[in-house]
mmCIF file of C-alpha atoms and ligand atoms in Angstrom:
data_model
loop_
_atom_site.group_PDB
_atom_site.id
_atom_site.type_symbol
_atom_site.label_atom_id
_atom_site.label_comp_id
_atom_site.label_asym_id
_atom_site.label_seq_id
_atom_site.Cartn_x
_atom_site.Cartn_y
_atom_site.Cartn_z
ATOM 1 C CA MET E 123 -106.844 35.765 -112.179
ATOM 2 C CA SER E 124 -105.022 34.889 -115.524
ATOM 3 C CA SER E 125 -104.565 37.620 -118.021
ATOM 4 C CA ILE E 126 -106.280 37.886 -121.476
ATOM 5 C CA SER E 127 -102.921 37.334 -122.962
ATOM 6 C CA ASP E 128 -102.292 34.139 -121.018
ATOM 7 C CA ASN E 129 -105.742 32.792 -121.870
ATOM 8 C CA LEU E 130 -105.230 33.458 -125.429
ATOM 9 C CA GLN E 131 -101.880 31.387 -125.243
ATOM 10 C CA ALA E 132 -103.679 28.564 -123.396
ATOM 11 C CA VAL E 133 -106.471 28.525 -126.044
ATOM 12 C CA GLN E 134 -103.997 28.640 -128.991
ATOM 13 C CA ASN E 135 -101.989 25.550 -127.057
ATOM 14 C CA ARG E 136 -105.560 23.586 -127.034
ATOM 15 C CA ILE E 137 -105.861 24.263 -130.782
ATOM 16 C CA GLY E 138 -102.359 23.112 -131.314
ATOM 17 C CA ILE E 139 -102.822 19.900 -129.383
ATOM 18 C CA ALA E 140 -106.281 19.196 -131.193
ATOM 19 C CA ALA E 141 -104.931 19.843 -134.516
ATOM 20 C CA LYS E 142 -101.984 17.570 -133.849
ATOM 21 C CA LYS E 143 -104.220 14.744 -132.677
ATOM 22 C CA ALA E 144 -106.448 15.193 -135.666
ATOM 23 C CA GLY E 145 -103.299 15.003 -138.071
ATOM 24 C CA ARG E 146 -103.942 18.716 -139.213
ATOM 25 C CA ASP E 147 -101.963 21.731 -139.510
ATOM 26 C CA ALA E 148 -102.841 24.205 -136.600
ATOM 27 C CA SER E 149 -102.255 27.148 -139.039
ATOM 28 C CA ALA E 150 -105.459 26.049 -140.752
ATOM 29 C CA ILE E 151 -107.636 27.009 -137.716
ATOM 30 C CA GLU E 152 -108.267 30.398 -137.107
ATOM 31 C CA LEU E 153 -109.404 31.700 -133.595
ATOM 32 C CA LEU E 154 -112.008 34.085 -133.454
ATOM 33 C CA ALA E 155 -112.057 35.902 -130.123
ATOM 34 C CA VAL E 156 -115.810 36.324 -128.922
ATOM 35 C CA SER E 157 -115.892 39.770 -127.169
ATOM 36 C CA LYS E 158 -119.337 40.214 -126.503
ATOM 37 C CA THR E 159 -120.377 41.804 -123.040
ATOM 38 C CA PHE E 160 -116.601 42.823 -122.730
ATOM 39 C CA GLY E 161 -115.576 46.499 -123.531
ATOM 40 C CA ALA E 162 -113.149 47.950 -125.798
ATOM 41 C CA ASP E 163 -110.250 47.636 -123.159
ATOM 42 C CA ALA E 164 -110.529 43.837 -123.569
ATOM 43 C CA VAL E 165 -110.352 43.931 -127.077
ATOM 44 C CA ILE E 166 -107.629 46.339 -127.120
ATOM 45 C CA GLU E 167 -105.724 44.017 -124.758
ATOM 46 C CA ALA E 168 -106.302 41.086 -126.888
ATOM 47 C CA ALA E 169 -105.107 42.949 -129.938
ATOM 48 C CA GLN E 170 -102.095 43.819 -128.101
ATOM 49 C CA ALA E 171 -101.401 40.070 -127.497
ATOM 50 C CA GLY E 172 -101.586 39.695 -131.302
ATOM 51 C CA GLN E 173 -105.400 38.571 -131.816
ATOM 52 C CA THR E 174 -106.775 40.300 -134.700
ATOM 53 C CA ALA E 175 -110.388 38.759 -135.333
ATOM 54 C CA PHE E 176 -113.378 39.450 -132.905
ATOM 55 C CA GLY E 177 -116.664 38.159 -132.956
ATOM 56 C CA GLU E 178 -119.739 40.050 -131.727
ATOM 57 C CA ASN E 179 -123.364 39.259 -131.204
ATOM 58 C CA TYR E 180 -125.188 42.333 -130.192
ATOM 59 C CA LEU E 181 -125.159 45.119 -132.922
ATOM 60 C CA GLN E 182 -125.441 48.315 -130.974
ATOM 61 C CA GLU E 183 -122.905 46.980 -128.415
ATOM 62 C CA ALA E 184 -120.503 46.084 -131.238
ATOM 63 C CA LEU E 185 -120.884 49.302 -133.036
ATOM 64 C CA ASP E 186 -120.106 51.342 -129.777
ATOM 65 C CA LYS E 187 -117.165 49.201 -129.116
ATOM 66 C CA GLN E 188 -115.633 49.569 -132.504
ATOM 67 C CA LEU E 189 -116.049 53.320 -132.359
ATOM 68 C CA ALA E 190 -114.188 53.385 -129.126
ATOM 69 C CA ILE E 191 -111.436 51.363 -130.376
ATOM 70 C CA ARG E 192 -110.771 53.275 -133.535
ATOM 71 C CA THR E 193 -110.894 56.495 -131.418
ATOM 72 C CA ALA E 194 -108.300 55.108 -128.825
ATOM 73 C CA ARG E 195 -106.194 52.915 -131.107
ATOM 74 C CA SER E 196 -106.520 53.901 -134.963
ATOM 75 C CA ASP E 197 -103.538 51.808 -135.459
ATOM 76 C CA LEU E 198 -105.019 48.404 -134.823
ATOM 77 C CA LEU E 199 -106.300 46.818 -137.894
ATOM 78 C CA LEU E 200 -108.969 44.369 -136.676
ATOM 79 C CA LYS E 201 -111.432 41.981 -138.414
ATOM 80 C CA TRP E 202 -115.031 41.917 -137.176
ATOM 81 C CA HIS E 203 -117.183 38.836 -137.394
ATOM 82 C CA PHE E 204 -121.087 39.283 -136.708
ATOM 83 C CA ILE E 205 -122.052 35.955 -135.091
ATOM 84 C CA GLY E 206 -125.380 36.752 -133.626
ATOM 85 C CA PRO E 207 -128.986 36.592 -134.667
ATOM 86 C CA ILE E 208 -130.057 39.151 -137.379
ATOM 87 C CA GLN E 209 -133.199 41.451 -137.416
ATOM 88 C CA SER E 210 -134.141 42.671 -141.089
ATOM 89 C CA ASN E 211 -134.114 46.033 -140.119
ATOM 90 C CA LYS E 212 -130.608 45.808 -138.736
ATOM 91 C CA THR E 213 -128.955 44.763 -141.718
ATOM 92 C CA ARG E 214 -127.416 47.926 -143.002
ATOM 93 C CA PRO E 215 -124.821 48.457 -140.075
ATOM 94 C CA ILE E 216 -123.808 44.996 -140.251
ATOM 95 C CA ALA E 217 -123.180 45.282 -143.899
ATOM 96 C CA GLU E 218 -121.180 48.429 -143.232
ATOM 97 C CA HIS E 219 -119.106 47.657 -140.304
ATOM 98 C CA PHE E 220 -118.204 43.902 -140.355
ATOM 99 C CA ASP E 221 -115.967 41.832 -142.402
ATOM 100 C CA TRP E 222 -117.862 38.517 -141.940
ATOM 101 C CA VAL E 223 -121.315 37.272 -140.931
ATOM 102 C CA HIS E 224 -121.739 33.812 -139.461
ATOM 103 C CA SER E 225 -125.281 33.666 -138.808
ATOM 104 C CA VAL E 226 -127.193 34.062 -142.158
ATOM 105 C CA GLU E 227 -130.215 31.830 -142.145
ATOM 106 C CA ARG E 228 -132.735 33.417 -144.442
ATOM 107 C CA GLU E 229 -132.465 34.409 -148.138
ATOM 108 C CA LYS E 230 -134.256 37.693 -147.353
ATOM 109 C CA ILE E 231 -131.504 38.753 -144.854
ATOM 110 C CA ALA E 232 -128.792 37.759 -147.372
ATOM 111 C CA GLN E 233 -130.391 39.915 -150.103
ATOM 112 C CA ARG E 234 -130.441 42.851 -147.741
ATOM 113 C CA LEU E 235 -126.894 42.527 -146.738
ATOM 114 C CA ASN E 236 -126.118 42.219 -150.449
ATOM 115 C CA GLU E 237 -127.795 45.342 -151.409
ATOM 116 C CA GLN E 238 -126.357 47.116 -148.569
ATOM 117 C CA ARG E 239 -122.709 46.197 -148.593
ATOM 118 C CA PRO E 240 -121.087 49.481 -149.633
ATOM 119 C CA GLU E 241 -119.252 49.477 -153.062
ATOM 120 C CA GLY E 242 -115.888 50.479 -151.561
ATOM 121 C CA LEU E 243 -115.494 47.396 -149.589
ATOM 122 C CA PRO E 244 -114.501 43.958 -150.512
ATOM 123 C CA PRO E 245 -117.680 41.406 -150.563
ATOM 124 C CA LEU E 246 -118.914 40.478 -147.211
ATOM 125 C CA ASN E 247 -117.712 36.909 -146.065
ATOM 126 C CA ILE E 248 -120.647 34.764 -145.459
ATOM 127 C CA CYS E 249 -121.367 31.670 -143.503
ATOM 128 C CA LEU E 250 -124.764 30.017 -143.398
ATOM 129 C CA GLN E 251 -125.982 29.034 -140.033
ATOM 130 C CA VAL E 252 -127.059 25.592 -139.921
ATOM 131 C CA ASN E 253 -129.552 24.089 -137.219
ATOM 132 C CA ILE E 254 -127.473 20.979 -136.791
ATOM 133 C CA SER E 255 -129.173 19.799 -133.581
ATOM 134 C CA GLY E 256 -132.743 20.072 -134.956
ATOM 135 C CA GLU E 257 -134.398 21.626 -131.875
ATOM 136 C CA ALA E 258 -137.425 23.787 -132.767
ATOM 137 C CA SER E 259 -135.889 26.672 -130.265
ATOM 138 C CA LYS E 260 -132.416 26.747 -132.195
ATOM 139 C CA SER E 261 -131.668 29.265 -135.062
ATOM 140 C CA GLY E 262 -130.367 28.162 -138.403
ATOM 141 C CA VAL E 263 -131.453 26.837 -141.761
ATOM 142 C CA ALA E 264 -132.730 23.326 -141.911
ATOM 143 C CA PRO E 265 -129.924 20.962 -143.228
ATOM 144 C CA GLU E 266 -132.240 19.998 -145.937
ATOM 145 C CA GLN E 267 -132.797 23.805 -147.046
ATOM 146 C CA ALA E 268 -129.209 24.679 -146.705
ATOM 147 C CA GLY E 269 -128.397 23.650 -150.383
ATOM 148 C CA ALA E 270 -131.052 26.231 -151.819
ATOM 149 C CA LEU E 271 -129.889 29.120 -149.553
ATOM 150 C CA ALA E 272 -126.346 28.478 -150.596
ATOM 151 C CA ARG E 273 -127.336 28.699 -154.200
ATOM 152 C CA ALA E 274 -128.997 31.938 -153.572
ATOM 153 C CA VAL E 275 -126.116 33.587 -151.511
ATOM 154 C CA ALA E 276 -123.711 32.412 -154.261
ATOM 155 C CA SER E 277 -125.468 34.189 -156.741
ATOM 156 C CA MET E 278 -125.078 37.563 -154.833
ATOM 157 C CA SER E 279 -122.106 39.896 -155.983
ATOM 158 C CA ARG E 280 -121.550 41.711 -153.090
ATOM 159 C CA LEU E 281 -121.369 38.632 -150.784
ATOM 160 C CA LYS E 282 -118.810 35.952 -150.745
ATOM 161 C CA LEU E 283 -120.327 32.546 -149.413
ATOM 162 C CA ARG E 284 -117.382 30.955 -147.245
ATOM 163 C CA GLY E 285 -118.994 28.198 -145.471
ATOM 164 C CA LEU E 286 -121.093 26.968 -142.693
ATOM 165 C CA MET E 287 -121.773 27.737 -138.980
ATOM 166 C CA ALA E 288 -123.441 25.846 -136.318
ATOM 167 C CA ILE E 289 -123.911 25.890 -132.567
ATOM 168 C CA PRO E 290 -124.951 22.479 -131.170
ATOM 169 C CA GLU E 291 -126.552 21.668 -128.016
ATOM 170 C CA PRO E 292 -124.075 21.417 -125.176
ATOM 171 C CA ALA E 293 -122.939 17.976 -124.931
ATOM 172 C CA GLY E 294 -121.306 15.954 -122.104
ATOM 173 C CA ASP E 295 -118.289 13.964 -123.409
ATOM 174 C CA PHE E 296 -116.096 14.279 -126.482
ATOM 175 C CA GLU E 297 -117.618 11.688 -128.678
ATOM 176 C CA GLN E 298 -121.211 13.312 -128.190
ATOM 177 C CA GLN E 299 -119.877 16.697 -129.061
ATOM 178 C CA ARG E 300 -118.331 15.249 -132.075
ATOM 179 C CA GLU E 301 -121.554 14.074 -133.779
ATOM 180 C CA PRO E 302 -123.391 17.265 -134.679
ATOM 181 C CA PHE E 303 -119.892 18.556 -135.932
ATOM 182 C CA HIS E 304 -119.608 15.685 -137.898
ATOM 183 C CA ARG E 305 -123.014 16.306 -139.352
ATOM 184 C CA LEU E 306 -122.011 19.785 -140.356
ATOM 185 C CA ARG E 307 -118.844 18.835 -141.963
ATOM 186 C CA ALA E 308 -120.832 16.046 -144.027
ATOM 187 C CA LEU E 309 -123.220 18.896 -145.272
ATOM 188 C CA PHE E 310 -120.148 21.162 -146.131
ATOM 189 C CA ASP E 311 -118.482 18.154 -148.030
ATOM 190 C CA ALA E 312 -121.953 17.771 -149.962
ATOM 191 C CA LEU E 313 -122.235 21.377 -150.824
ATOM 192 C CA ARG E 314 -118.481 21.313 -151.826
ATOM 193 C CA SER E 315 -119.171 18.388 -154.123
ATOM 194 C CA GLN E 316 -122.155 20.386 -155.721
ATOM 195 C CA GLY E 317 -119.605 22.810 -156.887
ATOM 196 C CA HIS E 318 -119.734 25.495 -154.007
ATOM 197 C CA ALA E 319 -116.137 26.701 -153.245
ATOM 198 C CA LEU E 320 -116.529 26.764 -149.545
ATOM 199 C CA ASP E 321 -113.385 26.799 -147.175
ATOM 200 C CA THR E 322 -114.855 27.712 -143.755
ATOM 201 C CA LEU E 323 -116.247 25.665 -141.010
ATOM 202 C CA SER E 324 -117.119 27.779 -138.034
ATOM 203 C CA MET E 325 -117.586 25.421 -135.217
ATOM 204 C CA GLY E 326 -116.485 24.884 -131.732
ATOM 205 C CA MET E 327 -116.685 27.211 -128.494
ATOM 206 C CA SER E 328 -114.952 27.211 -125.174
ATOM 207 C CA ALA E 329 -116.444 24.046 -124.199
ATOM 208 C CA ASP E 330 -116.155 21.875 -127.438
ATOM 209 C CA LEU E 331 -113.558 23.310 -129.605
ATOM 210 C CA ASP E 332 -111.193 20.229 -129.384
ATOM 211 C CA ALA E 333 -114.188 18.178 -130.793
ATOM 212 C CA ALA E 334 -114.944 20.477 -133.593
ATOM 213 C CA ILE E 335 -111.063 20.686 -134.531
ATOM 214 C CA ALA E 336 -111.225 16.821 -134.791
ATOM 215 C CA GLU E 337 -114.344 17.224 -137.328
ATOM 216 C CA GLY E 338 -112.455 19.936 -139.470
ATOM 217 C CA ALA E 339 -113.174 23.341 -137.894
ATOM 218 C CA THR E 340 -111.331 26.073 -139.725
ATOM 219 C CA ILE E 341 -112.715 28.937 -137.336
ATOM 220 C CA VAL E 342 -113.251 28.409 -133.633
ATOM 221 C CA ARG E 343 -115.296 30.889 -131.909
ATOM 222 C CA VAL E 344 -114.204 31.303 -128.304
ATOM 223 C CA GLY E 345 -115.248 33.785 -125.632
ATOM 224 C CA THR E 346 -115.192 32.475 -121.933
ATOM 225 C CA ALA E 347 -111.935 30.844 -122.146
ATOM 226 C CA ILE E 348 -110.256 34.151 -123.424
ATOM 227 C CA PHE E 349 -112.116 36.873 -121.548
ATOM 228 C CA GLY E 350 -113.864 34.974 -118.590
ATOM 229 C CA LYS E 351 -117.195 34.395 -117.731
ATOM 230 C CA ARG E 352 -119.660 36.696 -119.189
ATOM 231 C CA ASP E 353 -122.130 39.030 -116.704
ATOM 232 C CA TYR E 354 -125.302 39.968 -118.156
ATOM 233 C CA THR E 355 -126.562 41.654 -115.107
HETATM 234 C C1 PLP Z 144 -121.077 33.502 -127.180
HETATM 235 C C2 PLP Z 144 -120.919 32.891 -128.352
HETATM 236 C C3 PLP Z 144 -119.617 32.166 -128.647
HETATM 237 C C4 PLP Z 144 -118.547 31.984 -127.593
HETATM 238 O O1 PLP Z 144 -118.931 31.084 -126.613
HETATM 239 P P1 PLP Z 144 -118.089 30.621 -125.246
HETATM 240 O O2 PLP Z 144 -118.808 29.383 -124.776
HETATM 241 O O3 PLP Z 144 -118.151 31.705 -124.346
HETATM 242 O O4 PLP Z 144 -116.762 30.281 -125.930
HETATM 243 C C5 PLP Z 144 -119.536 31.610 -129.806
HETATM 244 N N1 PLP Z 144 -120.271 31.490 -130.902
HETATM 245 C C6 PLP Z 144 -121.475 32.242 -130.708
HETATM 246 C C7 PLP Z 144 -122.399 32.282 -131.647
HETATM 247 C C8 PLP Z 144 -121.722 32.814 -129.571
HETATM 248 O O5 PLP Z 144 -122.833 33.482 -129.381
#
């Protein structure tokens, strides 16, 4: 079995190759290591290999992990990104314990995060999650409503609107994978042309990060390719 350190290197190589193909600078693409279901030890191992940004989906699991890591290794300076669905009664610990939230899809959630972000911390970095594939089951704001949500979030002083995030349906080949990422990129460009100073396109996971980079991803969120298969039992 390969180590987390080897896997991180392999993913960075993939990012480098995809960037080169796209004529992009690999340093403009940040790797977010998605550590959900893996323990503090795995995060510490990745951090020792130089990884600093970690993504989590489940609030209580994330808070327990952060505490365990702070206790074991107070020297590690990590950035935490919340990337999972948000219940409105769970916004306070997210506002208090994360640097980024990628999964804002409703104004009410944004308002609560804005009110609850502690004064001593910098504004919370926000990406709007967009329902780019359009299935009823998937979360995210509808593309037609993203502009209104962006305006609302941009007016909130304790939030910093950074960009857009999407989780497209799994697709078979590279060209199919590119399509939804292309649509998210077009929406991103449209919001920028309306005056929003966005700099972040959070798109691409283990299976499709190469296609996402071809379409302009600036953050790729990678779990399995770094930590291995998740066990939910
Ligand atoms: C789990 C998850 C990932 C990582 O997916 P992998 O396929 O394991 O790389 C990325 N983004 C979100 C929102 C996730 O929930």
